[in-house]
CSV table of C-alpha atoms in Angstrom, one decimal:
chain,number,residue,atom,x,y,z
A,362,MET,CA,325.0,229.2,173.1
A,363,LYS,CA,326.1,230.6,169.6
A,364,LEU,CA,324.6,227.7,168.0
A,365,LEU,CA,321.1,228.8,169.6
A,366,GLN,CA,321.3,231.9,168.0
A,367,PHE,CA,322.7,230.8,165.5
A,368,ILE,CA,319.0,228.5,164.9
A,369,HIS,CA,316.8,230.9,165.7
A,370,GLY,CA,318.4,233.9,163.3
A,371,PRO,CA,316.1,235.1,161.1
A,372,GLN,CA,317.8,233.8,158.1
A,373,ASN,CA,317.2,230.2,159.4
A,374,ARG,CA,313.3,231.1,160.0
A,375,TYR,CA,312.4,228.8,157.4
A,376,LEU,CA,314.4,225.7,158.1
A,377,LEU,CA,312.8,225.9,161.7
A,378,ARG,CA,308.9,226.2,160.1
A,379,ALA,CA,309.8,222.8,157.6
A,380,ILE,CA,310.7,220.7,161.2
A,381,GLY,CA,308.4,218.5,161.9
A,382,ARG,CA,306.6,218.9,157.8
A,383,ARG,CA,309.9,218.5,155.8
A,384,TYR,CA,312.6,215.8,155.7
A,385,PHE,CA,316.4,216.4,155.0
A,386,ALA,CA,319.8,214.7,154.3
A,387,ALA,CA,320.0,212.5,151.1
A,388,ALA,CA,316.0,212.2,150.4
A,389,ALA,CA,317.1,215.3,149.3
A,390,ALA,CA,317.9,213.8,145.6
A,391,THR,CA,315.7,211.0,145.8
A,392,GLU,CA,312.7,210.5,144.1
A,393,GLU,CA,309.8,210.5,146.8
A,394,TYR,CA,311.3,214.4,148.4
A,395,ALA,CA,310.2,215.4,144.0
A,396,LYS,CA,306.8,214.3,144.7
A,397,ARG,CA,306.8,216.0,147.7
A,398,ASN,CA,307.8,219.6,145.9
A,399,TYR,CA,305.3,221.9,144.7
A,400,ALA,CA,308.0,222.6,141.4
A,401,SER,CA,311.7,222.9,140.5
A,402,ASP,CA,312.3,226.0,139.6
A,403,VAL,CA,310.7,229.1,139.4
A,404,ASN,CA,308.5,229.0,136.6
A,405,GLY,CA,307.0,226.2,138.0
A,406,TYR,CA,306.2,227.1,141.1
A,407,TYR,CA,304.5,229.9,139.1
A,408,ALA,CA,302.5,227.0,137.7
A,409,ALA,CA,301.9,226.1,140.9
A,410,ILE,CA,300.6,228.9,142.9
A,411,GLY,CA,298.7,230.2,140.6
A,412,SER,CA,296.8,226.1,140.5
A,413,LEU,CA,297.0,226.8,143.8
A,414,THR,CA,295.0,229.6,143.5
A,415,ASN,CA,292.3,228.6,140.6
A,416,LEU,CA,291.1,225.7,143.3
A,417,ARG,CA,290.9,228.2,146.2
A,418,ARG,CA,293.0,226.2,147.8
A,419,ASN,CA,294.5,229.6,149.2
A,420,PHE,CA,295.4,228.0,152.6
A,421,LEU,CA,298.7,226.3,151.0
A,422,LEU,CA,300.4,229.8,148.9
A,423,ARG,CA,302.4,230.1,152.3
A,424,ASP,CA,303.9,226.1,152.6
A,425,ALA,CA,304.6,227.0,148.3
A,426,TYR,CA,306.4,229.1,149.1
A,427,ASP,CA,308.5,228.5,151.9
A,428,ASP,CA,308.9,224.9,149.6
A,429,MET,CA,310.1,227.5,146.8
A,430,VAL,CA,312.5,229.4,149.2
A,431,LEU,CA,314.1,225.7,150.8
A,432,ASP,CA,314.3,224.3,147.4
A,433,GLY,CA,317.1,228.1,146.8
A,434,VAL,CA,314.7,228.5,144.6
A,435,GLN,CA,314.5,232.9,144.0
A,436,PRO,CA,311.3,234.7,144.0
A,437,THR,CA,310.9,237.2,141.4
A,438,ARG,CA,308.4,240.3,141.0
A,439,ASP,CA,305.8,237.9,139.5
A,440,ILE,CA,305.8,234.7,141.8
A,441,PHE,CA,304.9,237.4,145.2
A,442,HIS,CA,302.6,239.5,142.8
A,443,SER,CA,301.3,235.5,141.6
A,444,LEU,CA,301.1,235.5,145.7
A,445,ILE,CA,299.4,237.9,146.9
A,446,VAL,CA,296.6,237.6,144.3
A,447,GLY,CA,295.9,234.4,145.6
A,448,THR,CA,295.8,235.9,148.9
A,449,MET,CA,293.3,238.2,148.0
A,450,LYS,CA,290.8,235.6,146.3
A,451,GLY,CA,290.9,234.0,149.7
A,452,ALA,CA,290.5,236.5,151.8
A,453,ARG,CA,294.0,235.5,154.0
A,454,LEU,CA,294.6,238.9,155.1
A,455,GLN,CA,297.6,238.3,157.8
A,456,ASP,CA,299.6,236.2,154.8
A,457,ALA,CA,299.5,239.4,152.3
A,458,PHE,CA,301.0,240.9,154.8
A,459,PHE,CA,304.2,238.3,155.0
A,460,PHE,CA,304.5,238.2,151.4
A,461,ARG,CA,304.8,241.9,151.3
A,462,ASP,CA,307.0,241.8,154.1
A,463,GLU,CA,308.5,239.3,152.1
A,464,MET,CA,309.2,241.2,148.8
A,465,LYS,CA,310.4,244.1,151.0
A,466,ALA,CA,313.2,241.9,152.5
A,467,MET,CA,314.1,241.1,149.1
A,468,GLY,CA,314.9,244.4,148.1
A,469,LEU,CA,311.8,244.1,145.8
A,470,VAL,CA,309.8,247.5,145.9
A,471,PRO,CA,306.4,247.1,146.2
A,472,ASP,CA,304.0,249.1,142.7
A,473,VAL,CA,300.6,250.1,142.6
A,474,PHE,CA,298.9,246.9,141.6
A,475,MET,CA,301.1,245.5,144.7
A,476,TYR,CA,299.6,247.8,146.7
A,477,ASN,CA,295.9,248.2,145.2
A,478,LEU,CA,295.4,244.1,146.4
A,479,LEU,CA,297.1,244.6,149.5
A,480,ILE,CA,294.0,247.5,150.2
A,481,SER,CA,291.6,244.9,148.2
A,482,THR,CA,292.4,242.3,150.6
A,483,CYS,CA,291.5,244.4,153.4
A,484,GLY,CA,288.6,245.9,152.3
A,485,LYS,CA,287.2,241.8,151.7
A,486,CYS,CA,288.0,240.9,156.0
A,487,LYS,CA,286.2,244.2,156.2
A,488,ASN,CA,289.6,246.1,157.7
A,489,SER,CA,289.4,249.8,156.8
A,490,ASP,CA,291.3,250.7,159.4
A,491,GLN,CA,294.5,248.7,157.8
A,492,ALA,CA,293.3,249.9,154.0
A,493,ILE,CA,293.9,253.5,155.1
A,494,ARG,CA,297.3,252.8,156.6
A,495,ILE,CA,298.0,250.5,153.4
A,496,LEU,CA,297.8,254.3,151.2
A,497,GLU,CA,299.8,256.0,154.3
A,498,GLU,CA,302.3,253.4,153.5
A,499,MET,CA,302.4,254.0,149.7
A,500,LYS,CA,302.7,257.7,149.4
A,501,MET,CA,305.4,257.3,152.3
A,502,CYS,CA,307.6,254.4,149.7
A,503,GLU,CA,306.6,257.8,146.7
A,504,VAL,CA,304.0,255.2,145.3
A,505,THR,CA,302.0,257.2,143.3
A,506,PRO,CA,298.3,255.6,143.9
A,507,ASN,CA,296.1,255.5,140.4
A,508,GLY,CA,292.8,255.3,140.1
A,509,GLN,CA,292.2,251.9,141.2
A,510,THR,CA,293.2,253.0,144.8
A,511,TYR,CA,290.9,255.0,145.4
A,512,VAL,CA,287.9,253.6,143.9
A,513,CYS,CA,289.7,250.3,146.0
A,514,LEU,CA,289.5,252.2,149.6
A,515,LEU,CA,286.7,253.5,148.5
A,516,ASN,CA,284.6,250.0,149.0
A,517,ALA,CA,287.0,248.6,151.7
A,518,CYS,CA,285.7,251.3,153.4
A,519,ALA,CA,282.2,250.3,152.2
A,520,ALA,CA,282.5,246.4,153.3
A,521,ALA,CA,283.5,248.1,156.8
A,522,GLY,CA,279.6,249.9,156.5
A,523,ARG,CA,281.8,253.6,157.1
A,524,LEU,CA,279.9,255.9,155.5
A,525,ASP,CA,282.1,259.2,156.7
A,526,ARG,CA,285.3,257.5,155.0
A,527,VAL,CA,283.8,256.9,151.7
A,528,TYR,CA,281.4,260.2,151.5
A,529,ALA,CA,285.2,261.9,152.2
A,530,ILE,CA,287.0,259.3,149.3
A,531,VAL,CA,283.9,260.7,147.3
A,532,ARG,CA,284.5,264.2,148.1
A,533,ASP,CA,288.6,263.7,147.4
A,534,MET,CA,287.8,262.0,144.4
A,535,THR,CA,285.4,264.9,142.6
A,536,ALA,CA,287.4,267.9,144.2
A,537,ALA,CA,290.6,266.0,142.0
A,538,GLY,CA,288.2,266.3,138.8
A,539,ALA,CA,287.9,262.7,138.6
A,540,GLY,CA,284.5,261.2,137.8
A,541,LEU,CA,282.7,258.3,140.1
A,542,ASN,CA,282.7,256.0,137.6
A,543,LYS,CA,279.8,252.5,138.2
A,544,PHE,CA,282.0,250.9,141.6
A,545,CYS,CA,282.1,253.9,143.0
A,546,TYR,CA,278.0,254.3,143.3
A,547,ALA,CA,278.3,250.5,143.7
A,548,GLY,CA,280.9,251.3,146.9
A,549,LEU,CA,278.0,253.9,147.6
A,550,ILE,CA,275.3,251.8,147.9
A,551,THR,CA,276.8,249.1,149.9
A,552,ALA,CA,277.7,251.4,152.4
A,553,HIS,CA,274.1,252.3,153.0
A,554,VAL,CA,273.6,249.1,154.3
A,555,ASN,CA,276.1,247.9,155.9
A,556,LYS,CA,276.5,250.6,158.2
A,557,THR,CA,275.6,249.9,161.6
A,558,HIS,CA,272.5,251.2,161.5
A,559,THR,CA,270.1,251.6,158.8
A,560,THR,CA,267.4,254.2,158.7
A,561,ASP,CA,264.5,253.9,156.6
A,562,ASP,CA,265.9,256.6,153.7
A,563,THR,CA,267.7,253.7,152.9
A,564,ALA,CA,266.1,252.0,150.4
A,565,SER,CA,265.3,255.6,148.7
A,566,LYS,CA,269.1,256.7,148.8
A,567,ILE,CA,269.8,253.4,146.9
A,568,LEU,CA,267.6,253.9,144.3
A,569,GLU,CA,269.2,258.1,144.1
A,570,PHE,CA,272.7,256.9,143.6
A,571,VAL,CA,271.2,254.1,140.6
A,572,GLU,CA,269.7,256.9,138.9
A,573,ARG,CA,272.5,259.2,139.4
A,574,SER,CA,274.8,256.6,138.2
A,575,LYS,CA,273.1,256.6,134.6
A,576,GLY,CA,275.5,259.7,134.5
A,577,TRP,CA,278.4,258.3,134.4
A,578,SER,CA,279.5,258.2,130.7
A,579,SER,CA,282.4,255.9,128.8
A,580,VAL,CA,285.2,257.6,129.2
A,581,GLU,CA,285.2,257.9,132.9
A,582,ALA,CA,284.7,254.3,133.6
A,583,SER,CA,287.6,252.2,134.8
A,584,SER,CA,288.4,249.5,133.2
A,585,ASP,CA,290.6,246.2,133.5
A,586,SER,CA,293.8,247.3,133.4
A,587,ALA,CA,296.2,244.7,131.2
A,588,GLU,CA,298.1,244.2,134.7
A,589,ASN,CA,294.4,243.1,136.9
A,590,VAL,CA,293.5,240.4,132.9
A,591,MET,CA,297.2,239.0,133.3
A,592,MET,CA,296.6,237.9,136.7
A,593,GLY,CA,293.1,236.8,136.2
A,594,VAL,CA,291.7,239.5,138.6
A,595,TYR,CA,288.3,240.6,137.1
A,596,GLU,CA,287.7,244.4,138.7
A,597,GLU,CA,284.9,242.6,140.2
A,598,GLU,CA,287.3,240.8,142.4
A,599,LEU,CA,289.6,243.2,143.5
A,600,TYR,CA,286.5,246.0,144.5
A,601,ASN,CA,284.3,243.5,146.2
A,602,THR,CA,281.7,243.6,144.5
A,603,PRO,CA,278.5,241.4,145.2
A,604,THR,CA,279.2,240.0,142.0
A,605,ALA,CA,282.3,239.0,142.6
A,606,GLU,CA,282.9,235.8,142.7
A,607,TYR,CA,280.9,235.1,139.7
A,608,ALA,CA,282.4,237.4,137.4
A,609,HIS,CA,283.9,234.9,135.0
A,610,ARG,CA,280.4,233.2,134.2
A,611,ARG,CA,279.6,233.7,130.8
A,612,ASN,CA,275.8,232.6,129.0
A,613,GLY,CA,274.0,236.0,130.6
A,614,PHE,CA,274.9,235.3,134.2
A,615,LEU,CA,275.9,238.4,134.4
A,616,ILE,CA,276.2,241.7,132.3
A,617,ARG,CA,278.5,243.6,133.9
A,618,GLU,CA,277.1,246.7,132.3
A,619,LEU,CA,274.4,246.6,135.5
A,620,THR,CA,277.0,246.8,138.1
A,621,VAL,CA,275.5,249.2,139.8
A,622,TYR,CA,271.7,247.4,139.1
A,623,HIS,CA,274.0,244.1,140.9
A,624,ALA,CA,274.6,246.2,143.7
A,625,ALA,CA,270.7,247.7,144.6
A,626,PHE,CA,269.4,244.0,144.0
A,627,HIS,CA,271.5,242.7,146.6
A,628,ALA,CA,271.6,245.6,149.1
A,629,CYS,CA,267.4,245.2,149.0
A,630,ALA,CA,267.2,241.5,148.5
A,631,GLU,CA,269.6,241.9,152.2
A,632,LEU,CA,267.0,244.9,153.3
A,633,ARG,CA,264.0,242.6,152.7
A,634,ASN,CA,262.3,245.3,150.5
A,635,VAL,CA,260.2,244.1,148.3
A,636,GLU,CA,258.9,247.4,147.1
A,637,ALA,CA,262.1,249.0,146.4
A,638,VAL,CA,263.4,245.3,143.9
A,639,LYS,CA,259.7,246.1,142.5
A,640,THR,CA,261.0,250.3,141.9
A,641,LEU,CA,264.2,248.6,140.4
A,642,LEU,CA,262.4,246.9,137.7
A,643,ASP,CA,261.0,248.9,136.3
A,644,MET,CA,263.8,251.1,136.2
A,645,LEU,CA,265.5,248.3,134.6
A,646,GLN,CA,262.6,248.0,132.1
A,647,LYS,CA,262.6,251.7,131.1
A,648,ASP,CA,266.2,251.2,130.9
A,649,GLY,CA,265.5,248.9,128.0
A,650,LYS,CA,267.9,245.6,129.8
A,651,SER,CA,266.8,242.7,130.7
A,652,PRO,CA,267.7,241.4,134.6
A,653,ASP,CA,270.5,238.5,134.3
A,654,VAL,CA,270.6,235.4,136.4
A,655,PHE,CA,272.6,237.4,139.2
A,656,ILE,CA,269.4,239.5,139.4
A,657,LEU,CA,266.7,237.1,139.3
A,658,MET,CA,268.9,235.3,142.3
A,659,GLN,CA,268.2,238.8,144.4
A,660,THR,CA,265.0,239.0,143.6
A,661,MET,CA,263.8,235.4,144.5
A,662,ARG,CA,266.2,236.1,147.8
A,663,CYS,CA,264.0,239.1,148.8
A,664,TYR,CA,261.1,237.2,148.1
A,665,LEU,CA,262.3,234.3,150.3
A,666,ARG,CA,263.3,236.9,152.6
A,667,CYS,CA,259.9,237.8,153.0
A,668,GLY,CA,258.8,234.6,153.5
A,669,ASP,CA,256.7,234.6,149.7
A,670,LEU,CA,257.5,231.2,148.6
A,671,ASP,CA,255.2,231.7,145.4
A,672,ARG,CA,256.9,234.9,144.1
A,673,ALA,CA,260.5,233.1,144.1
A,674,LEU,CA,258.7,229.6,142.8
A,675,LYS,CA,256.8,231.9,140.2
A,676,ILE,CA,260.0,233.8,138.8
A,677,PHE,CA,262.1,230.1,139.0
A,678,ASP,CA,259.5,228.8,136.6
A,679,ASP,CA,259.6,231.2,134.8
A,680,TYR,CA,263.3,231.6,133.8
A,681,MET,CA,263.4,227.8,133.2
A,682,SER,CA,260.5,227.5,130.6
A,683,SER,CA,262.2,230.4,129.2
A,684,GLY,CA,264.8,228.0,126.8
A,685,LYS,CA,267.7,229.6,128.6
A,686,PRO,CA,270.5,228.0,130.3
A,687,PRO,CA,269.0,225.9,133.8
A,688,MET,CA,271.7,227.8,136.5
A,689,ILE,CA,273.0,226.1,139.4
A,690,GLU,CA,272.5,228.9,141.5
A,691,LEU,CA,269.6,229.6,140.4
A,692,PHE,CA,268.6,226.3,142.3
A,693,VAL,CA,270.7,226.6,145.8
A,694,THR,CA,269.6,230.3,145.6
A,695,LEU,CA,265.5,228.9,145.9
A,696,ALA,CA,266.6,225.9,148.0
A,697,GLU,CA,268.6,228.2,150.8
A,698,GLY,CA,265.1,230.1,150.3
A,699,ALA,CA,263.4,228.2,150.7
A,700,MET,CA,264.4,226.3,154.4
A,701,ILE,CA,264.1,229.4,155.7
A,702,GLY,CA,261.9,228.9,159.1
A,703,HIS,CA,262.4,225.6,158.0
A,704,THR,CA,258.5,224.5,157.8
A,705,PRO,CA,256.5,222.2,156.3
A,706,ARG,CA,256.1,222.9,152.8
A,707,GLY,CA,259.7,224.6,153.3
A,708,MET,CA,261.7,222.4,153.3
A,709,GLN,CA,259.5,219.7,151.5
A,710,VAL,CA,260.3,222.4,148.3
A,711,ALA,CA,263.7,222.7,149.0
A,712,CYS,CA,264.3,218.8,148.8
A,713,GLU,CA,262.2,218.7,145.6
A,714,ILE,CA,264.6,222.0,144.0
A,715,LEU,CA,267.5,219.7,145.7
A,716,VAL,CA,266.1,216.6,142.7
A,717,ASN,CA,265.3,218.1,139.7
A,718,MET,CA,269.0,219.8,140.4
A,719,ASN,CA,270.3,216.0,140.7
A,720,SER,CA,268.2,215.2,137.8
A,721,ARG,CA,270.0,218.0,135.6
A,722,ASN,CA,273.9,215.8,136.2
A,723,PHE,CA,274.6,219.2,138.3
A,724,ASN,CA,277.9,219.3,140.8
A,725,LEU,CA,277.9,221.1,143.9
A,726,ARG,CA,280.6,222.4,144.4
A,727,PRO,CA,282.0,222.9,148.4
A,728,LYS,CA,280.3,226.0,149.5
A,729,MET,CA,277.8,225.2,148.1
A,730,GLY,CA,277.1,221.7,149.4
A,731,SER,CA,278.5,222.3,152.9
A,732,ASP,CA,275.8,225.7,153.2
A,733,LEU,CA,273.0,223.4,152.3
A,734,LEU,CA,273.6,221.2,154.6
A,735,LEU,CA,273.9,223.5,157.3
A,736,LEU,CA,270.7,225.3,156.5
A,737,ALA,CA,269.4,221.7,156.3
A,738,SER,CA,271.1,220.3,160.0
A,739,GLN,CA,269.2,223.3,161.8
A,740,ASP,CA,265.5,222.2,161.2
A,741,LYS,CA,264.9,220.3,164.8
A,742,THR,CA,261.3,219.4,164.4
A,743,GLY,CA,261.3,217.7,160.8
A,744,GLY,CA,262.5,214.1,160.2
A,745,PHE,CA,265.6,215.1,158.5
A,746,THR,CA,264.3,214.2,155.0
A,747,THR,CA,266.0,217.3,153.0
A,748,ALA,CA,269.7,217.4,155.1
A,749,ASN,CA,269.6,213.4,154.7
A,750,TYR,CA,268.9,214.4,151.0
A,751,ILE,CA,271.8,216.5,150.5
A,752,TRP,CA,274.8,214.8,152.6
A,753,ASP,CA,273.7,211.7,150.2
A,754,LEU,CA,274.0,214.0,147.2
A,755,MET,CA,278.0,215.1,148.9
A,756,GLN,CA,278.7,211.3,148.8
A,757,GLY,CA,278.2,210.9,145.5
A,758,GLN,CA,280.3,213.6,144.5
A,759,ARG,CA,282.6,212.2,146.8
A,760,MET,CA,283.1,215.2,148.2
A,761,VAL,CA,283.5,215.9,152.2
A,762,PRO,CA,281.2,219.0,153.0
A,763,MET,CA,283.2,221.7,155.6
A,764,LEU,CA,283.4,221.2,159.7
A,765,PRO,CA,280.2,223.5,161.0
A,766,ALA,CA,277.7,222.0,158.3
A,767,VAL,CA,279.3,218.1,159.3
A,768,GLU,CA,279.2,218.9,163.1
A,769,ALA,CA,275.4,220.7,162.4
A,770,TYR,CA,274.6,217.4,160.8
A,771,TYR,CA,276.1,215.1,163.3
A,772,ASN,CA,274.2,216.7,166.2
A,773,GLY,CA,270.5,216.6,164.2
A,774,LEU,CA,271.1,212.6,163.4
A,775,LYS,CA,271.3,212.3,167.4
A,776,GLU,CA,268.6,214.5,168.4
A,777,ARG,CA,266.6,211.6,165.9
A,778,ALA,CA,265.6,208.4,167.3
A,779,ILE,CA,268.5,206.9,165.1
A,780,PRO,CA,269.4,203.8,167.5
A,781,GLU,CA,273.2,204.0,168.3
A,782,ASP,CA,274.4,201.7,165.0
A,783,ASP,CA,273.4,203.1,162.5
A,784,PRO,CA,275.6,203.0,159.6
A,785,ARG,CA,274.6,207.0,158.5
A,786,LEU,CA,275.0,207.8,162.2
A,787,LEU,CA,278.7,205.6,162.3
A,788,HIS,CA,280.1,207.4,159.4
A,789,VAL,CA,279.0,210.7,159.9
A,790,SER,CA,280.6,210.3,163.6
A,791,ARG,CA,283.6,209.5,161.6
A,792,THR,CA,283.5,211.8,159.3
A,793,TYR,CA,283.2,214.6,161.6
A,794,ASP,CA,286.5,213.2,164.5
A,795,SER,CA,288.2,212.9,161.6
A,796,LEU,CA,288.3,216.4,160.6
A,797,ARG,CA,287.7,218.2,164.3
A,798,LEU,CA,291.6,216.5,164.5
A,799,ARG,CA,292.7,218.1,161.4
A,800,ARG,CA,290.9,221.6,162.7
A,801,PRO,CA,294.6,223.9,163.2
């Protein structure tokens, strides 16, 4: 009985978690064990955690932490910061709270930067209730919120469409004498689009916020803190803006001063409001600004979602003939939008765009390719040419699509008159079975 109590005690939770996954005894000192380890000291683990985050393998952060503890390496505050940055970027809320609890258990008090990351993660997971609880926890632990805390909270509530909470936060900020910056206005726009029921005046509200945002000054503007920069966290990521995954892009992809416009164009594309998009383009021109690539993407999306493929093609062709550097996102946006409704012409245009993209030696990222394959595989009447091309493109780049995409493609193939011993069908079937077995 005492042995069982010892094994199941809290001090041995890492041992229990590791059973069945790691080997012990004499193998611990072998070269084989060293190869299985992420690192051997705290600096090595810090680098390994950063690498997992950069490679978007955020699901392995917990495993790396377990490995570190089993090796007897004491996690530092910087290690916990890096772990929670990774969970925030990967939107892994449960892991974020696990690392917070581990940090507390080791006597390290979470600081305001850590709490801001937790609130941001809540926003990415559309859990505004938990974000509010994090703020309350900060106050109980006597950690003073800063300006970024409230902007994180505002955008977390906006992501969940909690317009009431967003306005309450805005009132608190203005009552405290804090000016609204561009990320606050972007959050207000997002909140209006994400609320449960949009109204006829939603587009006019968006245009109003864009106009009002022009009053904010550089003094009121928040800027990337030293800690944000050090940890590789852009404000767009922290506040979960529509441009979050593109914040690191250069070559004119994003003009970061246009944050409010980015949110507005994205919102109008979601609303399928072409007139509002045209008004935004006029406002942008009056401000003496030119659309960046993200704004062009959202303008194309709006036309495509409204069924106007020709207008979207013109925007694409105008950009490609402008001499500016081609961007893979423009190709993918046009291909995805052309496939809406799975019309014969749309599927043909999508395939031609992807052939053009491939001729320029662009490599799809796994999510891009999977999203394209999933959409193309939902074509019920066509010849499946586009889906087959996307599959072959990903295979040529040694890329395995995500399970939902493979499943849709496999089912689509089975619906066609294809022999059971067809090499393509057999290969897709093996890939599908392998991914299903690996799914937790």
